[in-house]
Tab-separated table of C-alpha atoms in Angstrom:
chain	number	residue	atom	x	y	z
A	1	GLY	CA	0.123	-0.010	0.050
A	2	VAL	CA	1.004	3.437	0.703
A	3	THR	CA	2.826	4.544	3.538
A	4	GLN	CA	3.394	8.218	4.893
A	5	SER	CA	5.588	9.685	7.504
A	6	PRO	CA	5.349	11.290	10.107
A	7	THR	CA	2.179	10.556	11.135
A	8	HIS	CA	1.850	13.666	13.409
A	9	LEU	CA	4.041	16.775	13.749
A	10	ILE	CA	3.973	20.123	15.187
A	11	LYS	CA	5.514	23.109	13.716
A	12	THR	CA	5.665	26.847	14.275
A	13	ARG	CA	4.643	29.729	12.004
A	14	GLY	CA	7.280	30.628	9.403
A	15	GLN	CA	9.012	27.134	9.507
A	16	GLN	CA	9.309	24.626	7.042
A	17	VAL	CA	8.118	21.013	6.803
A	18	THR	CA	8.952	17.927	4.692
A	19	LEU	CA	6.445	14.999	4.532
A	20	ARG	CA	7.299	11.703	2.868
A	21	CYS	CA	5.257	9.143	1.041
A	22	SER	CA	6.032	5.625	-0.222
A	23	SER	CA	3.853	4.862	-3.200
A	24	GLN	CA	2.192	1.376	-3.849
A	25	SER	CA	4.568	-0.777	-6.091
A	26	GLY	CA	3.981	-0.476	-9.817
A	27	HIS	CA	2.405	2.932	-9.588
A	28	ASN	CA	3.771	5.766	-11.673
A	29	THR	CA	1.762	8.623	-10.394
A	30	VAL	CA	1.759	10.291	-6.882
A	31	SER	CA	-0.633	12.955	-5.685
A	32	TRP	CA	-0.965	15.036	-2.486
A	33	TYR	CA	-3.958	16.130	-1.157
A	34	GLN	CA	-4.769	18.617	1.971
A	35	GLN	CA	-7.760	17.820	4.302
A	36	ALA	CA	-8.540	20.504	6.614
A	37	LEU	CA	-10.702	19.665	9.706
A	38	GLY	CA	-14.381	18.883	8.715
A	39	GLN	CA	-13.750	19.265	4.944
A	40	GLY	CA	-12.968	17.086	1.893
A	41	PRO	CA	-9.692	16.620	0.588
A	42	GLN	CA	-8.267	19.494	-1.868
A	43	PHE	CA	-5.774	18.496	-4.489
A	44	ILE	CA	-2.420	20.046	-4.067
A	45	PHE	CA	-0.571	18.620	-7.180
A	46	GLN	CA	0.358	15.452	-8.884
A	47	TYR	CA	3.682	14.043	-10.089
A	48	TYR	CA	4.011	11.649	-13.133
A	49	ARG	CA	7.537	10.123	-13.994
A	50	GLU	CA	9.129	12.572	-11.496
A	51	GLU	CA	7.701	15.928	-12.896
A	52	GLU	CA	4.792	17.924	-11.693
A	53	ASN	CA	1.972	17.774	-14.204
A	54	GLY	CA	-0.918	19.161	-12.449
A	55	ARG	CA	-1.337	21.498	-9.801
A	56	GLY	CA	-4.359	22.711	-7.672
A	57	ASN	CA	-5.047	25.970	-6.160
A	58	PHE	CA	-2.120	26.170	-3.859
A	59	PRO	CA	0.737	28.833	-3.729
A	60	PRO	CA	4.377	27.927	-4.868
A	61	ARG	CA	5.468	27.587	-1.299
A	62	PHE	CA	3.997	24.022	-1.651
A	63	SER	CA	6.414	22.032	-3.682
A	64	GLY	CA	7.156	18.383	-4.195
A	65	LEU	CA	9.553	15.557	-5.488
A	66	GLN	CA	8.970	12.242	-6.933
A	67	PHE	CA	11.770	9.768	-6.803
A	68	PRO	CA	12.350	6.846	-9.142
A	69	ASN	CA	12.450	4.608	-5.952
A	70	ASP	CA	8.496	4.853	-5.447
A	71	SER	CA	9.124	7.568	-2.883
A	72	SER	CA	8.058	11.113	-2.871
A	73	GLU	CA	7.906	14.575	-0.646
A	74	LEU	CA	5.892	17.171	-0.020
A	75	ASN	CA	7.511	20.368	1.103
A	76	VAL	CA	5.853	23.415	2.523
A	77	ASN	CA	7.897	26.548	3.360
A	78	ALA	CA	6.856	29.572	5.296
A	79	LEU	CA	4.255	27.939	7.411
A	80	GLU	CA	1.071	29.561	8.209
A	81	LEU	CA	-1.609	28.829	10.728
A	82	ASP	CA	-4.052	27.789	7.938
A	83	ASP	CA	-1.679	25.085	6.717
A	84	SER	CA	-2.780	23.100	9.728
A	85	ALA	CA	-4.319	19.987	8.226
A	86	LEU	CA	-4.322	16.299	7.433
A	87	TYR	CA	-2.066	15.747	4.257
A	88	LEU	CA	-2.768	12.684	2.298
A	89	CYS	CA	-0.571	10.931	-0.296
A	90	ALA	CA	-2.187	8.928	-3.184
A	91	SER	CA	-0.350	6.653	-5.624
A	92	SER	CA	-2.045	5.503	-9.006
A	93	PHE	CA	-1.276	3.887	-12.270
A	94	GLN	CA	-1.973	6.315	-14.976
A	95	GLY	CA	-2.751	4.804	-18.075
A	96	SER	CA	-6.074	4.688	-20.050
A	97	GLY	CA	-9.349	5.263	-17.992
A	98	ALA	CA	-9.908	6.486	-14.705
A	99	ASN	CA	-7.020	6.675	-12.235
A	100	VAL	CA	-7.826	4.865	-9.281
A	101	LEU	CA	-6.171	6.342	-6.293
A	102	THR	CA	-4.678	4.430	-3.184
A	103	PHE	CA	-4.385	6.879	-0.466
A	104	GLY	CA	-1.943	6.631	2.663
A	105	ALA	CA	-3.273	7.250	6.149
A	106	GLY	CA	-1.916	10.849	6.195
A	107	SER	CA	0.240	13.148	8.044
A	108	ARG	CA	-1.349	15.216	10.522
A	109	LEU	CA	0.197	18.650	10.579
A	110	THR	CA	-0.314	21.469	13.378
A	111	VAL	CA	0.935	24.926	12.910
A	112	LEU	CA	1.147	27.023	16.135
B	1	ALA	CA	-14.659	23.042	-13.530
B	2	GLN	CA	-16.196	19.993	-11.847
B	3	SER	CA	-18.007	20.015	-8.479
B	4	VAL	CA	-19.497	17.822	-6.095
B	5	THR	CA	-22.272	18.702	-3.484
B	6	GLN	CA	-23.271	15.973	-0.706
B	7	LEU	CA	-26.439	16.714	0.647
B	8	GLY	CA	-26.515	16.431	4.478
B	9	SER	CA	-23.198	16.661	6.333
B	10	HIS	CA	-24.456	14.236	9.110
B	11	VAL	CA	-26.701	11.127	8.480
B	12	SER	CA	-27.821	9.116	11.543
B	13	VAL	CA	-29.699	5.492	10.740
B	14	SER	CA	-30.441	2.705	13.031
B	15	GLU	CA	-28.634	-0.688	12.575
B	16	GLY	CA	-30.513	-2.636	9.969
B	17	ALA	CA	-31.720	0.295	8.234
B	18	LEU	CA	-31.368	1.491	4.819
B	19	VAL	CA	-28.396	3.823	4.203
B	20	LEU	CA	-28.762	6.629	1.535
B	21	LEU	CA	-26.111	9.027	1.020
B	22	ARG	CA	-26.640	11.665	-1.517
B	23	CYS	CA	-24.235	13.100	-4.014
B	24	ASN	CA	-24.648	15.439	-7.078
B	25	TYR	CA	-21.980	16.473	-9.360
B	26	SER	CA	-21.323	19.102	-12.018
B	27	SER	CA	-19.085	18.242	-15.021
B	28	SER	CA	-19.057	19.541	-18.566
B	29	VAL	CA	-17.531	16.450	-19.916
B	30	PRO	CA	-18.480	12.629	-18.966
B	31	PRO	CA	-17.497	12.265	-15.508
B	32	TYR	CA	-15.622	9.480	-13.448
B	33	LEU	CA	-17.481	9.182	-10.163
B	34	PHE	CA	-16.113	7.433	-6.911
B	35	TRP	CA	-17.131	7.141	-3.252
B	36	TYR	CA	-14.570	6.886	-0.765
B	37	VAL	CA	-14.761	5.960	3.059
B	38	GLN	CA	-12.602	7.586	5.947
B	39	TYR	CA	-12.351	5.800	9.113
B	40	PRO	CA	-11.167	7.969	12.216
B	41	ASN	CA	-7.360	8.400	11.854
B	42	GLN	CA	-7.036	6.933	8.683
B	43	GLY	CA	-6.858	7.500	4.876
B	44	LEU	CA	-9.501	7.150	2.434
B	45	GLN	CA	-10.502	3.881	0.914
B	46	LEU	CA	-12.183	3.290	-2.152
B	47	LEU	CA	-15.895	1.805	-2.028
B	48	LEU	CA	-16.532	2.077	-5.611
B	49	LYS	CA	-16.390	3.739	-8.742
B	50	TYR	CA	-18.334	4.473	-12.025
B	51	THR	CA	-16.341	4.829	-15.059
B	52	SER	CA	-18.957	4.864	-17.977
B	53	ALA	CA	-19.705	1.237	-17.925
B	54	ALA	CA	-22.928	0.008	-16.029
B	55	THR	CA	-24.697	2.718	-14.384
B	56	LEU	CA	-25.394	0.574	-11.264
B	57	VAL	CA	-22.276	0.013	-9.491
B	58	LYS	CA	-21.430	-2.523	-6.848
B	59	GLY	CA	-18.699	-1.708	-4.238
B	60	ILE	CA	-17.409	-3.373	-1.162
B	61	ASN	CA	-19.046	-4.051	2.113
B	62	GLY	CA	-22.569	-4.300	0.482
B	63	PHE	CA	-22.718	-0.770	-0.738
B	64	GLU	CA	-23.570	0.022	-4.177
B	65	ALA	CA	-24.511	3.417	-6.160
B	66	GLU	CA	-26.361	4.427	-9.485
B	67	PHE	CA	-25.272	6.806	-11.985
B	68	LYS	CA	-28.216	9.003	-13.094
B	69	LYS	CA	-27.053	11.380	-15.724
B	70	SER	CA	-30.417	13.140	-15.952
B	71	GLU	CA	-30.246	13.909	-12.233
B	72	THR	CA	-26.390	14.436	-12.312
B	73	SER	CA	-26.466	12.237	-9.154
B	74	PHE	CA	-24.644	9.432	-7.877
B	75	HIS	CA	-26.212	8.284	-4.612
B	76	LEU	CA	-24.768	5.721	-2.269
B	77	THR	CA	-26.853	2.952	-0.779
B	78	LYS	CA	-26.772	-0.026	1.496
B	79	PRO	CA	-29.755	-1.943	2.208
B	80	SER	CA	-28.743	-2.849	5.956
B	81	ALA	CA	-26.725	-0.769	7.970
B	82	HIS	CA	-24.094	-2.411	10.237
B	83	MET	CA	-22.357	-0.517	13.235
B	84	SER	CA	-19.199	-0.859	11.406
B	85	ASP	CA	-20.338	1.392	8.673
B	86	ALA	CA	-20.213	4.442	10.763
B	87	ALA	CA	-17.670	6.924	9.185
B	88	GLU	CA	-16.891	9.708	6.984
B	89	TYR	CA	-18.111	9.029	3.319
B	90	PHE	CA	-16.904	11.249	0.472
B	91	CYS	CA	-18.117	11.490	-3.018
B	92	ALA	CA	-15.513	12.769	-5.651
B	93	VAL	CA	-15.458	13.339	-9.582
B	94	SER	CA	-12.882	13.186	-12.054
B	95	ASP	CA	-12.863	12.782	-16.028
B	96	GLU	CA	-10.534	11.482	-18.820
B	97	THR	CA	-8.171	14.296	-18.700
B	98	SER	CA	-7.855	14.711	-14.864
B	99	GLY	CA	-5.342	12.253	-14.209
B	100	SER	CA	-5.188	11.692	-10.380
B	101	ARG	CA	-6.933	15.170	-9.516
B	102	LEU	CA	-10.098	14.251	-7.756
B	103	THR	CA	-12.754	16.908	-6.671
B	104	PHE	CA	-14.194	15.912	-3.472
B	105	GLY	CA	-17.350	16.673	-1.734
B	106	GLU	CA	-17.526	17.988	1.930
B	107	GLY	CA	-18.239	14.614	3.176
B	108	THR	CA	-21.150	13.078	5.023
B	109	GLN	CA	-20.604	11.756	8.476
B	110	LEU	CA	-22.820	8.620	8.971
B	111	THR	CA	-23.727	7.197	12.522
B	112	VAL	CA	-25.335	4.014	13.176
B	113	ASN	CA	-27.254	3.664	16.124
B	114	PRO	CA	-27.843	0.320	17.741
């Protein structure tokens, strides 16, 4: 499946954070979602073959990396209080038809 | 742009009763539709998906959903609720060009009473 680390972390405003994800074997696409408390997940961006190829309505201080070994990172700079959320990583195989996403359990970020 | 509206942020049913969770979508192109379930402190698990084949889709744990184009709906049902069905349910939409970009609804919290 998809594994994420850390499961919980606390940061202060202005700091930077890196969240990590290990995709399901055989998947070639990783996407990241932000889920604020009481809301549905919001698409941040997706990476395909180590290139960003789709971004939601998030500022450039949200960035990512996808590595050849099925791992990926989400980096957030200059943290703001509103960045407090559950961050979900999802992997999928992008071929023809619908992408079926496999989600990790998430990393819960609290910004103080 | 695509969007999803889930009617009812909280739904409460008795154990053994019918579960009906409502989802309406908006899409300018033929949609792919999904229902996901989220248990506390866990990620999202796929219940079922519609990808332009049969309009009645059967999923895991006894859930099913029917795609109705004329009503732009994709409601989730289960004939008999079980205590273990208590969770948050999300409807999501994408299309052929979306890749892994899903647009989610706000979610419906299902409570099952004994």
